[in-house]
């Protein structure tokens, strides 16, 4: 954890795909705390592979993400992690019967 904290924070749009989770727990303006390290990517197509058709894609406007691309075994995924305790405000949510749901989050 100490090594991650030494990396400079980056402000960027991130994507996180999660299978088997719905957006029903994500109401506009709610604030959620993500207590674990969460792996994200700058690429929608990479996150989409993790969400599959029944999961959820999180679009995250991050301000304190840590870019670990050069340390990752998967350089082509452009991996950025969110630190434990990250606060995220729900900006909106969209359900889609033909693909993953999308939840728009802003780091807070």
mmCIF file of C-alpha atoms in Angstrom:
data_model
loop_
_atom_site.group_PDB
_atom_site.id
_atom_site.type_symbol
_atom_site.label_atom_id
_atom_site.label_comp_id
_atom_site.label_asym_id
_atom_site.label_seq_id
_atom_site.Cartn_x
_atom_site.Cartn_y
_atom_site.Cartn_z
ATOM 1 C CA UNK A 1 0.000 0.000 0.000
ATOM 2 C CA UNK A 2 2.861 2.366 0.787
ATOM 3 C CA UNK A 3 4.258 1.984 -2.739
ATOM 4 C CA UNK A 4 0.882 2.898 -4.283
ATOM 5 C CA UNK A 5 0.668 6.013 -2.132
ATOM 6 C CA UNK A 6 4.033 7.166 -3.488
ATOM 7 C CA UNK A 7 2.708 7.212 -7.062
ATOM 8 C CA UNK A 8 1.321 10.592 -8.142
ATOM 9 C CA UNK A 9 -2.472 10.861 -8.257
ATOM 10 C CA UNK A 10 -3.996 11.194 -11.703
ATOM 11 C CA UNK A 11 -7.209 12.910 -12.718
ATOM 12 C CA UNK A 12 -8.846 10.966 -15.504
ATOM 13 C CA UNK A 13 -11.955 9.139 -16.663
ATOM 14 C CA UNK A 14 -11.831 5.478 -15.679
ATOM 15 C CA UNK A 15 -13.899 2.400 -16.403
ATOM 16 C CA UNK A 16 -14.520 -0.596 -14.169
ATOM 17 C CA UNK A 17 -16.500 -3.605 -15.322
ATOM 18 C CA UNK A 18 -18.142 -5.917 -12.797
ATOM 19 C CA UNK A 19 -20.095 -9.049 -13.681
ATOM 20 C CA UNK A 20 -23.241 -10.108 -11.835
ATOM 21 C CA UNK A 21 -23.994 -6.774 -10.191
ATOM 22 C CA UNK A 22 -26.922 -4.515 -11.010
ATOM 23 C CA UNK A 23 -27.145 -0.766 -10.780
ATOM 24 C CA UNK A 24 -30.173 -0.911 -8.435
ATOM 25 C CA UNK A 25 -28.048 0.034 -5.404
ATOM 26 C CA UNK A 26 -26.748 3.166 -7.102
ATOM 27 C CA UNK A 27 -29.195 6.052 -6.724
ATOM 28 C CA UNK A 28 -28.337 9.511 -8.023
ATOM 29 C CA UNK A 29 -26.468 11.678 -5.472
ATOM 30 C CA UNK A 30 -25.769 8.741 -3.111
ATOM 31 C CA UNK A 31 -22.187 8.454 -1.882
ATOM 32 C CA UNK A 32 -20.535 5.027 -1.743
ATOM 33 C CA UNK A 33 -17.240 4.077 -0.126
ATOM 34 C CA UNK A 34 -15.154 1.454 -1.879
ATOM 35 C CA UNK A 35 -13.077 -0.094 0.900
ATOM 36 C CA UNK A 36 -10.703 -2.233 -1.160
ATOM 37 C CA UNK A 37 -8.177 -1.442 -3.872
ATOM 38 C CA UNK A 38 -10.176 -1.342 -7.115
ATOM 39 C CA UNK A 39 -8.581 -2.009 -10.470
ATOM 40 C CA UNK A 40 -9.853 0.221 -13.282
ATOM 41 C CA UNK A 41 -8.850 1.001 -16.846
ATOM 42 C CA UNK A 42 -8.828 3.984 -19.168
ATOM 43 C CA UNK A 43 -10.329 1.821 -21.909
ATOM 44 C CA UNK A 44 -14.062 1.117 -22.121
ATOM 45 C CA UNK A 45 -13.534 -2.016 -24.233
ATOM 46 C CA UNK A 46 -11.270 -3.557 -21.569
ATOM 47 C CA UNK A 47 -13.789 -2.885 -18.775
ATOM 48 C CA UNK A 48 -16.583 -4.230 -20.962
ATOM 49 C CA UNK A 49 -14.919 -7.647 -21.031
ATOM 50 C CA UNK A 50 -15.227 -7.850 -17.245
ATOM 51 C CA UNK A 51 -18.839 -6.624 -17.101
ATOM 52 C CA UNK A 52 -20.243 -8.951 -19.753
ATOM 53 C CA UNK A 53 -23.863 -8.411 -20.867
ATOM 54 C CA UNK A 54 -25.480 -8.802 -17.441
ATOM 55 C CA UNK A 55 -23.046 -6.807 -15.315
ATOM 56 C CA UNK A 56 -22.368 -3.139 -14.693
ATOM 57 C CA UNK A 57 -19.887 -0.683 -16.160
ATOM 58 C CA UNK A 58 -18.771 2.077 -13.831
ATOM 59 C CA UNK A 59 -17.656 5.298 -15.522
ATOM 60 C CA UNK A 60 -15.569 7.071 -12.889
ATOM 61 C CA UNK A 61 -14.311 10.644 -12.958
ATOM 62 C CA UNK A 62 -11.280 9.995 -10.768
ATOM 63 C CA UNK A 63 -9.072 12.553 -9.060
ATOM 64 C CA UNK A 64 -6.815 10.319 -6.946
ATOM 65 C CA UNK A 65 -6.291 7.229 -9.112
ATOM 66 C CA UNK A 66 -2.822 5.672 -9.241
ATOM 67 C CA UNK A 67 -1.500 4.647 -12.652
ATOM 68 C CA UNK A 68 0.208 1.262 -12.343
ATOM 69 C CA UNK A 69 0.466 0.533 -16.074
ATOM 70 C CA UNK A 70 4.254 0.267 -16.077
ATOM 71 C CA UNK A 71 4.158 -2.176 -13.146
ATOM 72 C CA UNK A 72 1.281 -4.320 -14.408
ATOM 73 C CA UNK A 73 1.610 -7.630 -16.229
ATOM 74 C CA UNK A 74 -1.102 -6.345 -18.594
ATOM 75 C CA UNK A 75 0.379 -3.142 -20.053
ATOM 76 C CA UNK A 76 -2.265 -2.950 -22.771
ATOM 77 C CA UNK A 77 -5.054 -2.567 -20.173
ATOM 78 C CA UNK A 78 -3.829 0.874 -18.974
ATOM 79 C CA UNK A 79 -4.524 -0.129 -15.362
ATOM 80 C CA UNK A 80 -5.243 2.553 -12.792
ATOM 81 C CA UNK A 81 -6.235 1.680 -9.239
ATOM 82 C CA UNK A 82 -8.459 3.463 -6.771
ATOM 83 C CA UNK A 83 -7.219 3.388 -3.204
ATOM 84 C CA UNK A 84 -9.111 1.840 -0.267
ATOM 85 C CA UNK A 85 -11.674 4.205 1.205
ATOM 86 C CA UNK A 86 -12.390 5.976 -2.087
ATOM 87 C CA UNK A 87 -15.606 8.022 -1.882
ATOM 88 C CA UNK A 88 -17.736 8.007 -5.020
ATOM 89 C CA UNK A 89 -20.867 10.058 -5.685
ATOM 90 C CA UNK A 90 -23.449 8.629 -8.068
ATOM 91 C CA UNK A 91 -24.076 11.116 -10.869
ATOM 92 C CA UNK A 92 -26.497 8.888 -12.768
ATOM 93 C CA UNK A 93 -27.339 5.333 -13.770
ATOM 94 C CA UNK A 94 -28.659 3.737 -16.935
ATOM 95 C CA UNK A 95 -30.059 0.227 -17.319
ATOM 96 C CA UNK A 96 -29.775 -1.582 -20.637
ATOM 97 C CA UNK A 97 -31.497 -4.862 -21.445
ATOM 98 C CA UNK A 98 -29.117 -5.459 -24.380
ATOM 99 C CA UNK A 99 -25.884 -4.998 -22.472
ATOM 100 C CA UNK A 100 -24.342 -3.980 -19.190
ATOM 101 C CA UNK A 101 -25.849 -1.249 -17.036
ATOM 102 C CA UNK A 102 -23.799 1.936 -16.691
ATOM 103 C CA UNK A 103 -23.269 3.903 -13.479
ATOM 104 C CA UNK A 104 -21.651 7.345 -13.686
ATOM 105 C CA UNK A 105 -19.545 8.086 -10.588
ATOM 106 C CA UNK A 106 -17.433 11.036 -9.468
ATOM 107 C CA UNK A 107 -14.644 10.647 -6.942
ATOM 108 C CA UNK A 108 -15.493 12.863 -4.028
#
